[in-house]
CSV table of N, CA and C in Angstrom, one decimal:
chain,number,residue,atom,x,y,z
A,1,UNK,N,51.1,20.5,177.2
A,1,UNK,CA,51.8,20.3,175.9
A,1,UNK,C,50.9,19.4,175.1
A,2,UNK,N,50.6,20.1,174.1
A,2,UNK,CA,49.6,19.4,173.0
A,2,UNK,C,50.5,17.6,172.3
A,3,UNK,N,49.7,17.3,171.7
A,3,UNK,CA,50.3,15.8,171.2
A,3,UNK,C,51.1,16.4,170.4
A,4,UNK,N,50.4,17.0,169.1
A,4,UNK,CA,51.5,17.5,167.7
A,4,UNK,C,52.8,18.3,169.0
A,5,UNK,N,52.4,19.1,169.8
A,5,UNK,CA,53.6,19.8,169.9
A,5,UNK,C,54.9,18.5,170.4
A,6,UNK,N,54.3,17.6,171.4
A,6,UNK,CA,55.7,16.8,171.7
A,6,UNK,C,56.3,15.7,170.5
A,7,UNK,N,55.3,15.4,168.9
A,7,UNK,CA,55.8,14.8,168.3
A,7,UNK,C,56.4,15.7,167.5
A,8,UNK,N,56.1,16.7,167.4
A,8,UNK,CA,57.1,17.6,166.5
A,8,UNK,C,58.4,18.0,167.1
A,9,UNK,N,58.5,18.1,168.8
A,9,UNK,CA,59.3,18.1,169.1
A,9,UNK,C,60.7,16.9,169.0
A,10,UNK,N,60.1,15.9,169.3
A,10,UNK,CA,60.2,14.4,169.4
A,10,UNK,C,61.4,14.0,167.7
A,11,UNK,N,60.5,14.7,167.0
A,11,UNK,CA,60.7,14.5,165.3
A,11,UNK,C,61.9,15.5,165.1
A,12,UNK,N,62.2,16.9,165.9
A,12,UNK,CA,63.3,17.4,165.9
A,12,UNK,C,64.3,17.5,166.7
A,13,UNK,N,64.3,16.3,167.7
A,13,UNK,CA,65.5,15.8,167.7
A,13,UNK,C,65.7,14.6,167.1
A,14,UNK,N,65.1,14.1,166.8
A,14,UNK,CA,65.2,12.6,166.5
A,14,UNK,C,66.0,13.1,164.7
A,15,UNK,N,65.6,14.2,164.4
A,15,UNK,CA,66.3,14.8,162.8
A,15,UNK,C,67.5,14.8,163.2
A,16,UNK,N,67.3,15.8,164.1
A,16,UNK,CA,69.1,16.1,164.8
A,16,UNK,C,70.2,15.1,165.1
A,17,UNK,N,69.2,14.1,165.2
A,17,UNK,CA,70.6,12.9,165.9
A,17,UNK,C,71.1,12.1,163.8
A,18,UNK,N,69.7,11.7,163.6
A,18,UNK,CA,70.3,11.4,162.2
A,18,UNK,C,71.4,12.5,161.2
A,19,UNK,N,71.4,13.5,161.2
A,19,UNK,CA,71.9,14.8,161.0
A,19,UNK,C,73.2,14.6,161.4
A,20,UNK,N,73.3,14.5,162.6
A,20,UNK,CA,74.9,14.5,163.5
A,20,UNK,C,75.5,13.0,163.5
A,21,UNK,N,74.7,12.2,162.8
A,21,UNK,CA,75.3,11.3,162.4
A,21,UNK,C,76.2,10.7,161.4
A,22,UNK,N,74.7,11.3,160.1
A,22,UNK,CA,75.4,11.4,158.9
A,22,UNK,C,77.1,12.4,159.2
A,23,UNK,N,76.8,13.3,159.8
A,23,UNK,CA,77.7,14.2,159.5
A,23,UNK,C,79.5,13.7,160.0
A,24,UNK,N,79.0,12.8,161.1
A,24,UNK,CA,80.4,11.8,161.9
A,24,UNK,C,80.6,11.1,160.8
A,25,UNK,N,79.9,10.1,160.2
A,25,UNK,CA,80.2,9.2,158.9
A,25,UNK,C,80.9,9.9,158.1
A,26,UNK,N,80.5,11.0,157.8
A,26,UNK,CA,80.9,11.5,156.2
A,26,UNK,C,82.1,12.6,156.5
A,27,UNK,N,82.5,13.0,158.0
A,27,UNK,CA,83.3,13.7,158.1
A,27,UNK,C,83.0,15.3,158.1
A,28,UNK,N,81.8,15.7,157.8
A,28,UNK,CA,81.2,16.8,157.7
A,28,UNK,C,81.2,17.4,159.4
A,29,UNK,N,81.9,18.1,159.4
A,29,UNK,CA,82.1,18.7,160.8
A,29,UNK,C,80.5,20.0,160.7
A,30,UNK,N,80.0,20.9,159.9
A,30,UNK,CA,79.3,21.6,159.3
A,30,UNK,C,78.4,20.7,159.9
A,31,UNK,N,77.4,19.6,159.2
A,31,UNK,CA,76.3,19.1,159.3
A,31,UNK,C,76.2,18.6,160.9
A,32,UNK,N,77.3,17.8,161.2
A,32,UNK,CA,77.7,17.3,162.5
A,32,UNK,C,77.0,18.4,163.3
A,33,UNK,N,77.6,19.7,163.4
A,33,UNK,CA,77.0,20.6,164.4
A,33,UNK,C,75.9,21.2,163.9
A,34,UNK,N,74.9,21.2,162.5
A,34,UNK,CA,73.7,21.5,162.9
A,34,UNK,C,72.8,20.5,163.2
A,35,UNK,N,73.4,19.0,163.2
A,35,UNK,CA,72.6,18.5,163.8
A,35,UNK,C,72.2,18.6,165.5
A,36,UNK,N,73.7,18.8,166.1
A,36,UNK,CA,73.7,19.2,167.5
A,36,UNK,C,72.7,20.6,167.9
A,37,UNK,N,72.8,21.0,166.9
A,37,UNK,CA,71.9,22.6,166.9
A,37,UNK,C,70.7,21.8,166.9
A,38,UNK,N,69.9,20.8,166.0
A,38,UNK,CA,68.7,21.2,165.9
A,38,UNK,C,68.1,20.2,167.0
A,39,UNK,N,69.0,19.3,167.8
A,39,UNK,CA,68.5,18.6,168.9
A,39,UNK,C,68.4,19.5,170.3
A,40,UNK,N,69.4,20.2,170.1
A,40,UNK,CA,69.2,21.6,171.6
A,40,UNK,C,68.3,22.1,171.2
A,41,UNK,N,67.7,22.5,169.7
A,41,UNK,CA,66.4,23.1,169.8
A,41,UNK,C,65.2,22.7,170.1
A,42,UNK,N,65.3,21.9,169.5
A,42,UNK,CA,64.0,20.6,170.3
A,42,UNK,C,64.1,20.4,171.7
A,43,UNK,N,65.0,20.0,171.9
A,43,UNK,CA,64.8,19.7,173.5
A,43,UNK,C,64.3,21.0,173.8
A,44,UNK,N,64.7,22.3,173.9
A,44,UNK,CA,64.4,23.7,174.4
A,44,UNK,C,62.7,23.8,174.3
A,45,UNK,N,62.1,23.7,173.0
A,45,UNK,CA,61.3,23.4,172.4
A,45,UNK,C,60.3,22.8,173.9
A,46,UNK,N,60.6,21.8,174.0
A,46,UNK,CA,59.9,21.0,175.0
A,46,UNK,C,59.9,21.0,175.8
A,47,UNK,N,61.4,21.7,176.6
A,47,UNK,CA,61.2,22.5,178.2
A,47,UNK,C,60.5,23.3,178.6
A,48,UNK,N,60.3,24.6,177.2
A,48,UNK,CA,59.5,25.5,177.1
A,48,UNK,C,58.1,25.4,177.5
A,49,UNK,N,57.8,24.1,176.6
A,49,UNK,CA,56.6,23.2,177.2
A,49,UNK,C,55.7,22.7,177.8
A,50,UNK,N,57.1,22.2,178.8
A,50,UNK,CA,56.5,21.5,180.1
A,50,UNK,C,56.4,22.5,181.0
A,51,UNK,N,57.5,23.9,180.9
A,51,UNK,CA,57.2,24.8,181.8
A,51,UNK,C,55.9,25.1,181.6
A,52,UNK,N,55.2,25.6,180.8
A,52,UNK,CA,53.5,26.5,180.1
A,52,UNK,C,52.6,25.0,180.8
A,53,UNK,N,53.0,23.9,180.8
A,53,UNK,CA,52.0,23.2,181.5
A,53,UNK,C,52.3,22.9,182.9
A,54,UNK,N,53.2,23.2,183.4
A,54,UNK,CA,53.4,23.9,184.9
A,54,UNK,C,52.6,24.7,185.5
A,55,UNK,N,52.3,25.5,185.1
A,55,UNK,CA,51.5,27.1,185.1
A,55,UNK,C,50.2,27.0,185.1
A,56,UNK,N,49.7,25.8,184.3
A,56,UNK,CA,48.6,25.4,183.8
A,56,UNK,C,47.8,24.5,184.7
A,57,UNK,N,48.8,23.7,185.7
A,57,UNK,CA,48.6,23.1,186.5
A,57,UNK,C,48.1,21.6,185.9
A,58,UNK,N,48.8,21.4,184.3
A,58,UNK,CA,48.4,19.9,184.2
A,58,UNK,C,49.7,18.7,184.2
């Protein structure tokens, strides 16, 4: 896994939690769950990842 790839990963969950935060504060049920969306994508993102450097043998 490249550097950009784990900080970009890193950067979308770290969006997602502020995201689902704002959205608990303000009552936004809507925002609340795409922030939960865009942290399962990230993490996915990154498992994807570490599998391809599995394979890779690093």
């Amino acid at each position: 896994m490249g550097a950009d790839d784990k900080v970009q990963n890193s950067a979308e969950k770290l969006g997602g939690k502020v995201k689902e935060g704002l959205g608990k504060a303000t009552g936004n049920e809507r925002m609340e769950a795409e922030g939960h969306g865009d942290q399962a994508k990230g993490s996915a993102k990154q498992a994807g990842e570490n599998i391809k450097d599995a394979f890779k043998g690093k």
